[in-house]
Structure formats: C-alpha cells, structure tokens
Amino acid sequence: MTIEFSDYAKKYITNFHHYDGKYGTSLFTDLVKLKKLYDILKGRPVDFSNHKKPCIGDPVPNPEIVSSGASGKKGGTFGCTRKDKTTCNGIKGKKRHDGLDIKSELNKPVYATHNGVITGVRNSFSPGQYKYKSYGNYIIITFKVNGISYNIKYNHMNEINVKVNDKVRAGDIIGLSGNTGNAAKKAITPHIHLQVFSSDWTKKLDPKNFIKTKFDSKYNPIKSNCK
Amino acid sequence: MLLFVNCLVIAQVNNSISSSLLTINGKKYIGESESYLIKSLGKPSSKENYFFEMDDQHAVKYKYNGIVFYVVEGIINSFEITSNSFKFINPDIKIGSSLNVLKKHYPLSFNNRSTRQEGIILTLTDIDKFVVFEWNYWRISKIYVLDF
C-alpha cells in the first residue's frame, strides 16, 4: 500500500498555501513528513531518485543469481537445473525451473528491463504473504525485440506501481521487490523470479537472454561498465 | 585455526542432511508413489486439489489426522506434520518435543533460528527442498518439507 495525495488533497494544500502561506506551508510540511515517516517505517527509501539504478536492461542493480539449495546457483537458472525425485526432459533426478532467480533485498525498486506495455498485474498478496508454489504478486510487460513480441514477468513482488496499459521505458521503476507467494520462507533468499514467454504464451524462454548482465560458467555476474 | 573454523561456521548457516534420512515413523515418503502412501497410512480422511502454479501442475493434498501430503503426478512432493503421532528422522523428534532436541542434533540450525513462525531450518544435500521446524513455547509445533 502507498500513501498518495489525492488530487483533492493536492488542490487543498495548494490553495491553503496560496491563501494562508504560513498555515498552508505548515500543513503541507506535516503531510510530507507523515509520508516520509510512513516510507521509513515500511523500510523503503524515501526518495528513489537517489537510489542506485541498474544498467538499462537489468531489473535490479548488479543482479546475482540466487541459490536453490542442493543445486546451488545453477538451480536459480532456467531449465532442468534443479534436483528432485522427478524426471525432467528424460533426465532422472532433475526438475524444471521455469525462470531466473535474481537476488533482491526486500522492498527495493524493481526496474523495467525493456520498453513496453504493462499487460498483466496481480496484486492480491500482502507484502510477505506466503502461499506454497505460488508466484505471488507479479507484473507482465509485453515488449518487442527485432520486431518479435515477448512477455516478461516479474514475480514475488511486494508492491506494484504500475497498472495494465501503462507504457514503460527500460529503467522505469515498476514496483518493489518482495517475497510474496512461494518465496516467503526464511530458507529462501528474497528474489525476483523472472520469466520470459513467447507472445502467444506457448513457449517459456530463458530470461538470461533478455537482461543486460550476463553470467559466467559458475553463474556469477560478468560485470559490465554500463552508465 | 580458530579463524578458519569461524569462517566455516559463517559459511554454513544451517545444518544439512540427505533426503534419505527424512523418515516418518521410520519410513521414507518424499519421492515415493501415491500407492505407497495409501499402503503405508491407509486411505486419507480427505483429499483436496491444490494447484502448483510455479510448476503448472495440479497437485492433490492427501489429508490424514495430523499429517498432510502433497502428491503431484502420483509422486509425493512434500508434507506437513502437526501431530505427535509421527516421529520425524529420529525417535525423539516429533511435535511437542523440546527444542533442546534440535539443539542437540542440529546445532547450527538451532543457533540460526529466528521467530516462531520462521522456525529452525534444515537444508537437504541431494534435492532442492528444505525442512522447517516451527516452534512455540520452546516446543516443536509443526514440521514441514517444502520445495525451494
């Protein structure tokens, strides 16, 4: 939940400031202080403009892959990368992981990785609300690369700051990272479960091919000197 | 030497065990079949559909008195224990057992414990699941095994 000044409140504050500078200024200052206090209590940076931004094309600054336990960081990558008592693509003892787990502290800004349109949002989970095997809150951006459309999905969000049909540019803040859904257990490092789909949703694609930062053979980020 | 040992402790926050040790009343369940479950515990008191959204699979919750199993494509995926009828891993680990039992068997995990809700965690060495012991008033109140 965010505190925002309604249009009425903004107009009221402005008018007060205009008609009675001293009283209006005091009221406006109090309201600003209240919002700042709320943000501090919720653990959010008060002013995101000072927050370190990622490279354009990354969802968070300096993305790292999160370990999934026995499989280590490999289990945070896309494909038959996890270990279980199951079979994946004919490989016994393997389980499919359909996304890329990017480490992210709770309640930090998440950035659009592409220019596109918000085509899906789920915002029904309270921050940190657990549900086994659930994606929690998520945002879907539809975007194009070389004329081909894709959908990218950011899961386990604590807060969503966009709505369907919003246009976003790469580098825009779309919400706050979190641990809603399956991620809300202490054993699981907070992360964004990033997914990419074909435009018709029939194919799941490897998200690492759609973000700026690349990873080496040990799944460590290869630092790029983006500005 | 002390610094080296301390570094090891810092690196491994929780204890870890093999999934082969995850027994309930002496029997393994994770990865076993639905028919094995029914053969071991009888028919469940109820069954409930549950969607594994992240796996795009339909699971079934098999509910018994004090224990629930999640079964996916006929294989047991995970479970949750709430009754002291079921001994878990060791004869002295069950619902209602003192946390001192976990302190004895899993000291790293015990020392890393947080609030009641988050509990005490064991990671598994061979599959991507983890064990959680929830506790209340210094006694184990719930035990479950979940996927990462």
Coordinates of C-alpha atoms in Angstrom, one line a residue:
Chain A
M1 CA 0.0 0.0 0.0
T2 CA 1.3 3.5 -0.7
I3 CA 0.3 6.8 0.6
E4 CA -0.5 9.2 -2.1
F5 CA -2.0 12.7 -2.0
S6 CA -5.3 12.7 -3.8
D7 CA -6.0 15.4 -6.4
Y8 CA -8.4 17.0 -3.9
A9 CA -5.7 17.0 -1.2
K10 CA -3.1 18.4 -3.6
K11 CA -5.5 21.1 -4.6
Y12 CA -6.4 21.8 -0.9
I13 CA -2.8 22.0 0.0
T14 CA -2.0 24.3 -2.9
N15 CA -5.0 26.5 -2.1
F16 CA -4.1 26.7 1.6
H17 CA -0.6 27.6 0.7
H18 CA -1.9 30.3 -1.6
Y19 CA -4.5 31.8 0.8
D20 CA -2.6 31.5 4.0
G21 CA 1.1 30.9 3.3
K22 CA 2.1 30.2 6.9
Y23 CA -0.7 27.7 7.7
G24 CA -0.7 26.1 4.3
T25 CA 3.1 25.6 4.4
S26 CA 2.8 24.0 7.9
L27 CA 0.0 21.7 6.7
F28 CA 1.9 20.7 3.6
T29 CA 5.1 20.1 5.6
D30 CA 3.3 17.9 8.1
L31 CA 1.8 15.8 5.3
V32 CA 5.2 15.4 3.6
K33 CA 6.7 14.5 7.0
L34 CA 3.9 11.9 7.5
K35 CA 4.6 10.3 4.1
K36 CA 8.3 10.2 4.8
L37 CA 7.7 8.6 8.2
Y38 CA 5.4 6.0 6.5
D39 CA 8.1 5.2 3.9
I40 CA 10.8 4.9 6.6
L41 CA 8.6 2.6 8.7
K42 CA 7.9 0.4 5.6
G43 CA 11.7 0.2 5.0
R44 CA 11.6 1.9 1.7
P45 CA 14.0 4.6 0.5
V46 CA 12.3 7.9 0.9
D47 CA 13.5 9.2 -2.4
F48 CA 14.1 6.7 -5.2
S49 CA 15.9 9.3 -7.3
N50 CA 18.9 8.8 -5.1
H51 CA 18.7 5.0 -5.3
K52 CA 21.4 3.3 -7.3
K53 CA 20.0 2.4 -10.7
P54 CA 20.8 -0.7 -12.6
C55 CA 22.2 -0.9 -16.1
I56 CA 19.4 -0.3 -18.6
G57 CA 18.1 -3.8 -19.3
D58 CA 18.6 -5.2 -15.8
P59 CA 15.8 -5.4 -13.2
V60 CA 18.0 -4.5 -10.2
P61 CA 21.5 -3.1 -9.8
N62 CA 24.3 -5.7 -10.0
P63 CA 22.0 -8.7 -10.5
E64 CA 23.1 -12.0 -8.9
I65 CA 21.6 -15.5 -9.2
V66 CA 20.1 -17.0 -6.1
S67 CA 21.0 -20.5 -4.9
S68 CA 18.2 -23.0 -4.6
G69 CA 19.8 -25.3 -2.0
A70 CA 21.4 -28.5 -3.2
S71 CA 21.7 -27.3 -6.8
G72 CA 23.4 -24.1 -5.8
K73 CA 23.2 -21.1 -8.2
K74 CA 22.6 -23.5 -11.1
G75 CA 19.2 -24.2 -9.5
G76 CA 18.4 -20.5 -9.9
T77 CA 18.7 -20.7 -13.6
F78 CA 16.3 -21.7 -16.4
G79 CA 15.8 -25.3 -17.5
C80 CA 16.2 -28.8 -15.9
T81 CA 18.5 -27.3 -13.3
R82 CA 17.1 -28.4 -10.0
K83 CA 17.4 -31.7 -8.2
D84 CA 14.4 -33.7 -7.0
K85 CA 12.9 -37.2 -7.1
T86 CA 11.4 -36.4 -10.5
T87 CA 12.4 -36.5 -14.2
C88 CA 12.9 -33.6 -16.5
N89 CA 13.3 -34.0 -20.2
G90 CA 14.1 -37.6 -19.6
I91 CA 16.8 -36.9 -17.0
K92 CA 16.1 -38.7 -13.8
G93 CA 16.6 -36.7 -10.6
K94 CA 16.1 -33.4 -12.3
K95 CA 13.3 -30.9 -12.1
R96 CA 12.4 -27.9 -14.3
H97 CA 12.9 -24.3 -13.1
D98 CA 11.0 -22.1 -15.4
G99 CA 12.7 -18.8 -14.7
L100 CA 15.8 -16.9 -13.5
D101 CA 16.0 -16.1 -9.8
I102 CA 17.6 -12.7 -9.3
K103 CA 18.6 -11.8 -5.8
S104 CA 16.9 -8.7 -4.5
E105 CA 16.6 -7.3 -0.9
L106 CA 13.0 -6.8 0.2
N107 CA 11.2 -3.6 -0.8
K108 CA 13.8 -2.3 -3.2
P109 CA 12.9 -0.8 -6.6
V110 CA 12.5 -3.1 -9.5
Y111 CA 13.1 -1.7 -12.9
A112 CA 11.6 -2.4 -16.3
T113 CA 14.1 -4.2 -18.4
H114 CA 12.5 -3.2 -21.7
N115 CA 10.4 -0.5 -23.3
G116 CA 6.9 -1.9 -23.5
V117 CA 3.4 -2.0 -22.1
I118 CA 2.1 -3.4 -18.9
T119 CA -0.3 -6.2 -20.0
G120 CA -0.8 -8.1 -16.7
V121 CA -0.7 -7.4 -13.0
R122 CA -1.6 -9.5 -9.9
N123 CA -1.5 -7.5 -6.7
S124 CA -3.6 -9.6 -4.4
F125 CA -0.9 -10.6 -1.9
S126 CA 0.1 -8.6 1.1
P127 CA 3.8 -8.0 1.4
G128 CA 5.5 -11.2 2.6
Q129 CA 2.3 -13.2 2.3
Y130 CA 3.1 -16.9 1.8
K131 CA 1.5 -19.4 -0.5
Y132 CA 3.2 -22.7 -1.4
K133 CA 4.1 -22.9 -5.1
S134 CA 2.6 -19.5 -5.9
Y135 CA 4.2 -16.7 -7.9
G136 CA 2.8 -14.1 -5.5
N137 CA 2.3 -10.6 -6.9
Y138 CA 3.6 -10.1 -10.4
I139 CA 3.9 -7.7 -13.3
I140 CA 3.9 -8.6 -17.0
I141 CA 5.5 -6.4 -19.6
T142 CA 4.9 -7.0 -23.3
F143 CA 7.8 -5.8 -25.4
K144 CA 9.4 -6.2 -28.8
V145 CA 13.0 -7.1 -29.8
N146 CA 13.8 -7.0 -33.5
G147 CA 10.1 -6.9 -34.3
I148 CA 9.3 -10.0 -32.3
S149 CA 7.0 -9.7 -29.3
Y150 CA 7.7 -11.3 -25.9
N151 CA 6.2 -11.2 -22.4
I152 CA 8.5 -10.8 -19.4
K153 CA 7.1 -11.5 -15.9
Y154 CA 8.5 -10.3 -12.6
N155 CA 7.3 -12.5 -9.7
H156 CA 7.2 -12.4 -5.9
M157 CA 6.8 -8.6 -5.8
N158 CA 5.8 -6.9 -2.6
E159 CA 4.5 -3.8 -4.2
I160 CA 3.3 -2.9 -7.7
N161 CA 3.5 0.6 -9.0
V162 CA 2.0 0.2 -12.5
K163 CA -1.3 -0.8 -14.0
V164 CA -2.4 -2.6 -17.1
N165 CA -2.0 -0.5 -20.3
D166 CA 0.7 1.7 -18.7
K167 CA 3.6 2.3 -21.1
V168 CA 7.0 1.8 -19.5
R169 CA 10.5 2.5 -20.6
A170 CA 13.5 0.4 -19.7
G171 CA 14.8 1.8 -16.4
D172 CA 11.4 2.8 -15.1
I173 CA 10.6 1.7 -11.6
I174 CA 7.6 -0.8 -11.8
G175 CA 7.4 -1.9 -8.2
L176 CA 9.2 -3.1 -5.1
S177 CA 10.8 -6.5 -4.8
G178 CA 9.5 -8.8 -2.2
N179 CA 8.8 -12.4 -1.2
T180 CA 5.1 -12.9 -1.8
G181 CA 4.0 -16.4 -2.7
N182 CA 6.4 -19.3 -2.5
A183 CA 9.4 -17.1 -1.6
A184 CA 8.2 -16.0 1.8
K185 CA 10.1 -18.6 3.8
K186 CA 13.3 -17.7 5.7
A187 CA 15.2 -20.5 3.9
I188 CA 14.6 -18.8 0.6
T189 CA 16.7 -15.8 -0.3
P190 CA 14.5 -12.9 -1.4
H191 CA 14.5 -12.7 -5.2
I192 CA 12.6 -11.8 -8.3
H193 CA 11.6 -14.9 -10.2
L194 CA 12.0 -13.6 -13.8
Q195 CA 10.1 -15.4 -16.6
V196 CA 10.0 -14.8 -20.3
F197 CA 7.4 -16.1 -22.7
S198 CA 6.7 -16.1 -26.4
S199 CA 4.0 -13.6 -27.4
D200 CA 1.3 -16.4 -27.5
W201 CA 2.4 -17.7 -24.1
T202 CA 3.1 -21.2 -25.5
K203 CA 6.9 -21.1 -25.0
K204 CA 8.9 -20.4 -21.9
L205 CA 12.2 -18.8 -22.8
D206 CA 15.5 -18.4 -20.9
P207 CA 15.4 -15.0 -19.2
K208 CA 19.1 -14.6 -19.1
N209 CA 19.0 -13.9 -22.8
F210 CA 16.8 -10.9 -22.2
I211 CA 18.6 -9.0 -19.5
K212 CA 21.7 -6.8 -19.7
T213 CA 24.0 -8.6 -17.2
K214 CA 25.5 -11.9 -18.4
F215 CA 26.8 -14.7 -16.2
D216 CA 29.8 -16.9 -16.4
S217 CA 30.0 -20.7 -16.2
K218 CA 29.8 -20.5 -12.4
Y219 CA 26.7 -18.4 -12.6
N220 CA 28.5 -15.3 -11.3
P221 CA 27.7 -12.0 -12.9
I222 CA 30.1 -10.6 -15.5
K223 CA 30.3 -7.0 -14.6
S224 CA 29.6 -4.6 -17.4
N225 CA 30.7 -1.0 -17.3
C226 CA 27.3 0.5 -18.2
K227 CA 26.4 4.1 -17.3
Chain B
M1 CA 42.8 -22.3 13.1
L2 CA 40.1 -20.5 15.1
L3 CA 39.5 -18.1 12.3
F4 CA 39.3 -20.9 9.8
V5 CA 36.7 -22.7 11.9
N6 CA 34.7 -19.5 12.4
C7 CA 34.7 -18.9 8.7
L8 CA 33.3 -22.4 8.2
V9 CA 30.5 -21.7 10.7
I10 CA 29.7 -18.4 9.0
A11 CA 29.6 -20.1 5.5
Q12 CA 27.2 -22.9 6.6
V13 CA 24.3 -21.2 8.4
N14 CA 22.1 -24.2 8.8
N15 CA 22.7 -28.0 9.2
S16 CA 22.0 -30.1 6.1
I17 CA 21.0 -33.7 5.7
S18 CA 20.3 -36.2 3.0
S19 CA 16.7 -36.7 1.9
S20 CA 17.1 -40.4 2.6
L21 CA 17.0 -39.5 6.3
L22 CA 13.6 -37.8 6.1
T23 CA 11.6 -40.6 7.6
I24 CA 8.2 -40.5 9.3
N25 CA 7.9 -43.3 11.8
G26 CA 10.9 -45.0 10.1
K27 CA 9.6 -44.8 6.6
K28 CA 10.7 -42.5 3.7
Y29 CA 7.9 -40.7 1.8
I30 CA 9.4 -37.9 -0.4
G31 CA 9.6 -39.2 -3.9
E32 CA 7.5 -42.3 -3.2
S33 CA 4.3 -43.1 -5.0
E34 CA 0.7 -42.4 -4.1
S35 CA 0.0 -46.2 -3.8
Y36 CA 2.9 -46.4 -1.4
L37 CA 1.3 -43.7 0.7
I38 CA -2.0 -45.4 0.8
K39 CA -0.4 -48.7 1.6
S40 CA 1.5 -47.1 4.5
L41 CA -1.1 -44.9 6.0
G42 CA -4.4 -46.1 4.5
K43 CA -6.9 -44.0 2.7
P44 CA -6.8 -40.3 3.6
S45 CA -9.6 -38.7 5.6
S46 CA -9.9 -36.3 2.7
K47 CA -8.3 -35.1 -0.5
E48 CA -8.2 -31.6 -1.8
N49 CA -7.0 -30.2 -5.2
Y50 CA -4.1 -27.7 -5.0
F51 CA -2.5 -26.0 -7.9
F52 CA 1.3 -25.8 -8.1
E53 CA 1.3 -22.5 -10.0
M54 CA 5.1 -22.4 -10.3
D55 CA 5.2 -25.9 -11.8
D56 CA 2.0 -25.5 -13.8
Q57 CA 0.9 -28.8 -12.2
H58 CA -2.2 -30.0 -10.4
A59 CA -1.4 -31.5 -7.0
V60 CA -3.6 -33.3 -4.5
K61 CA -3.4 -32.8 -0.8
Y62 CA -3.9 -36.1 1.0
K63 CA -5.1 -35.2 4.5
Y64 CA -4.6 -37.6 7.4
N65 CA -5.1 -37.0 11.0
G66 CA -2.1 -34.8 11.9
I67 CA -0.3 -35.0 8.6
V68 CA -0.8 -33.7 5.0
F69 CA 1.0 -34.9 1.9
Y70 CA 1.2 -33.0 -1.4
V71 CA 1.1 -35.5 -4.3
V72 CA 2.0 -34.4 -7.9
E73 CA 1.6 -36.8 -10.9
G74 CA 1.4 -39.7 -8.4
I75 CA 4.6 -38.8 -6.6
I76 CA 4.9 -37.4 -3.0
N77 CA 6.3 -33.9 -3.3
S78 CA 6.2 -32.6 0.3
F79 CA 4.4 -33.0 3.6
E80 CA 3.4 -31.2 6.8
I81 CA 3.2 -32.8 10.3
T82 CA 1.1 -31.3 13.1
S83 CA 0.6 -34.4 15.3
N84 CA 2.9 -36.0 17.8
S85 CA 1.9 -39.4 16.4
F86 CA 4.7 -39.1 13.9
K87 CA 8.4 -39.4 14.7
F88 CA 10.5 -37.5 12.2
I89 CA 14.0 -38.5 11.4
N90 CA 14.8 -39.5 15.0
P91 CA 12.6 -41.1 17.6
D92 CA 13.0 -38.1 19.8
I93 CA 11.9 -35.5 17.1
K94 CA 8.2 -35.0 16.9
I95 CA 5.5 -32.5 17.6
G96 CA 5.8 -31.4 21.2
S97 CA 9.4 -32.2 21.5
S98 CA 11.6 -29.7 23.3
L99 CA 13.8 -27.5 21.1
N100 CA 16.7 -28.9 23.0
V101 CA 16.4 -32.0 20.9
L102 CA 17.0 -29.9 17.8
K103 CA 19.8 -28.1 19.6
K104 CA 21.5 -31.5 20.2
H105 CA 21.0 -32.8 16.6
Y106 CA 21.3 -29.7 14.5
P107 CA 23.2 -27.0 16.5
L108 CA 23.9 -24.7 13.5
S109 CA 20.3 -24.6 12.5
F110 CA 19.3 -24.1 16.2
N111 CA 21.7 -21.2 16.6
N112 CA 20.3 -19.7 13.3
R113 CA 16.7 -19.9 14.5
S114 CA 14.6 -16.8 14.3
T115 CA 10.9 -16.1 15.2
R116 CA 8.5 -18.8 15.9
Q117 CA 6.9 -18.6 12.5
E118 CA 10.2 -18.9 10.6
G119 CA 11.4 -21.7 12.8
I120 CA 14.5 -23.8 12.5
I121 CA 15.7 -24.9 9.1
L122 CA 17.5 -27.9 7.7
T123 CA 18.7 -27.9 4.1
L124 CA 18.9 -31.0 2.1
T125 CA 22.2 -32.1 0.5
D126 CA 20.8 -34.0 -2.5
I127 CA 17.5 -32.4 -3.6
D128 CA 16.2 -28.8 -3.7
K129 CA 14.0 -28.9 -0.7
F130 CA 14.2 -27.8 2.9
V131 CA 12.8 -28.8 6.3
V132 CA 11.2 -26.3 8.7
F133 CA 10.5 -26.9 12.4
E134 CA 8.1 -24.3 13.7
W135 CA 8.1 -23.9 17.4
N136 CA 6.0 -22.4 20.2
Y137 CA 6.9 -22.1 23.9
W138 CA 10.2 -23.9 23.2
R139 CA 8.4 -26.9 21.7
I140 CA 8.1 -28.1 18.1
S141 CA 4.7 -27.2 16.9
K142 CA 4.8 -28.0 13.2
I143 CA 7.2 -29.8 10.8
Y144 CA 7.2 -29.4 7.0
V145 CA 9.3 -30.2 4.0
L146 CA 9.0 -27.7 1.1
D147 CA 10.5 -27.0 -2.3
F148 CA 12.7 -24.0 -2.9

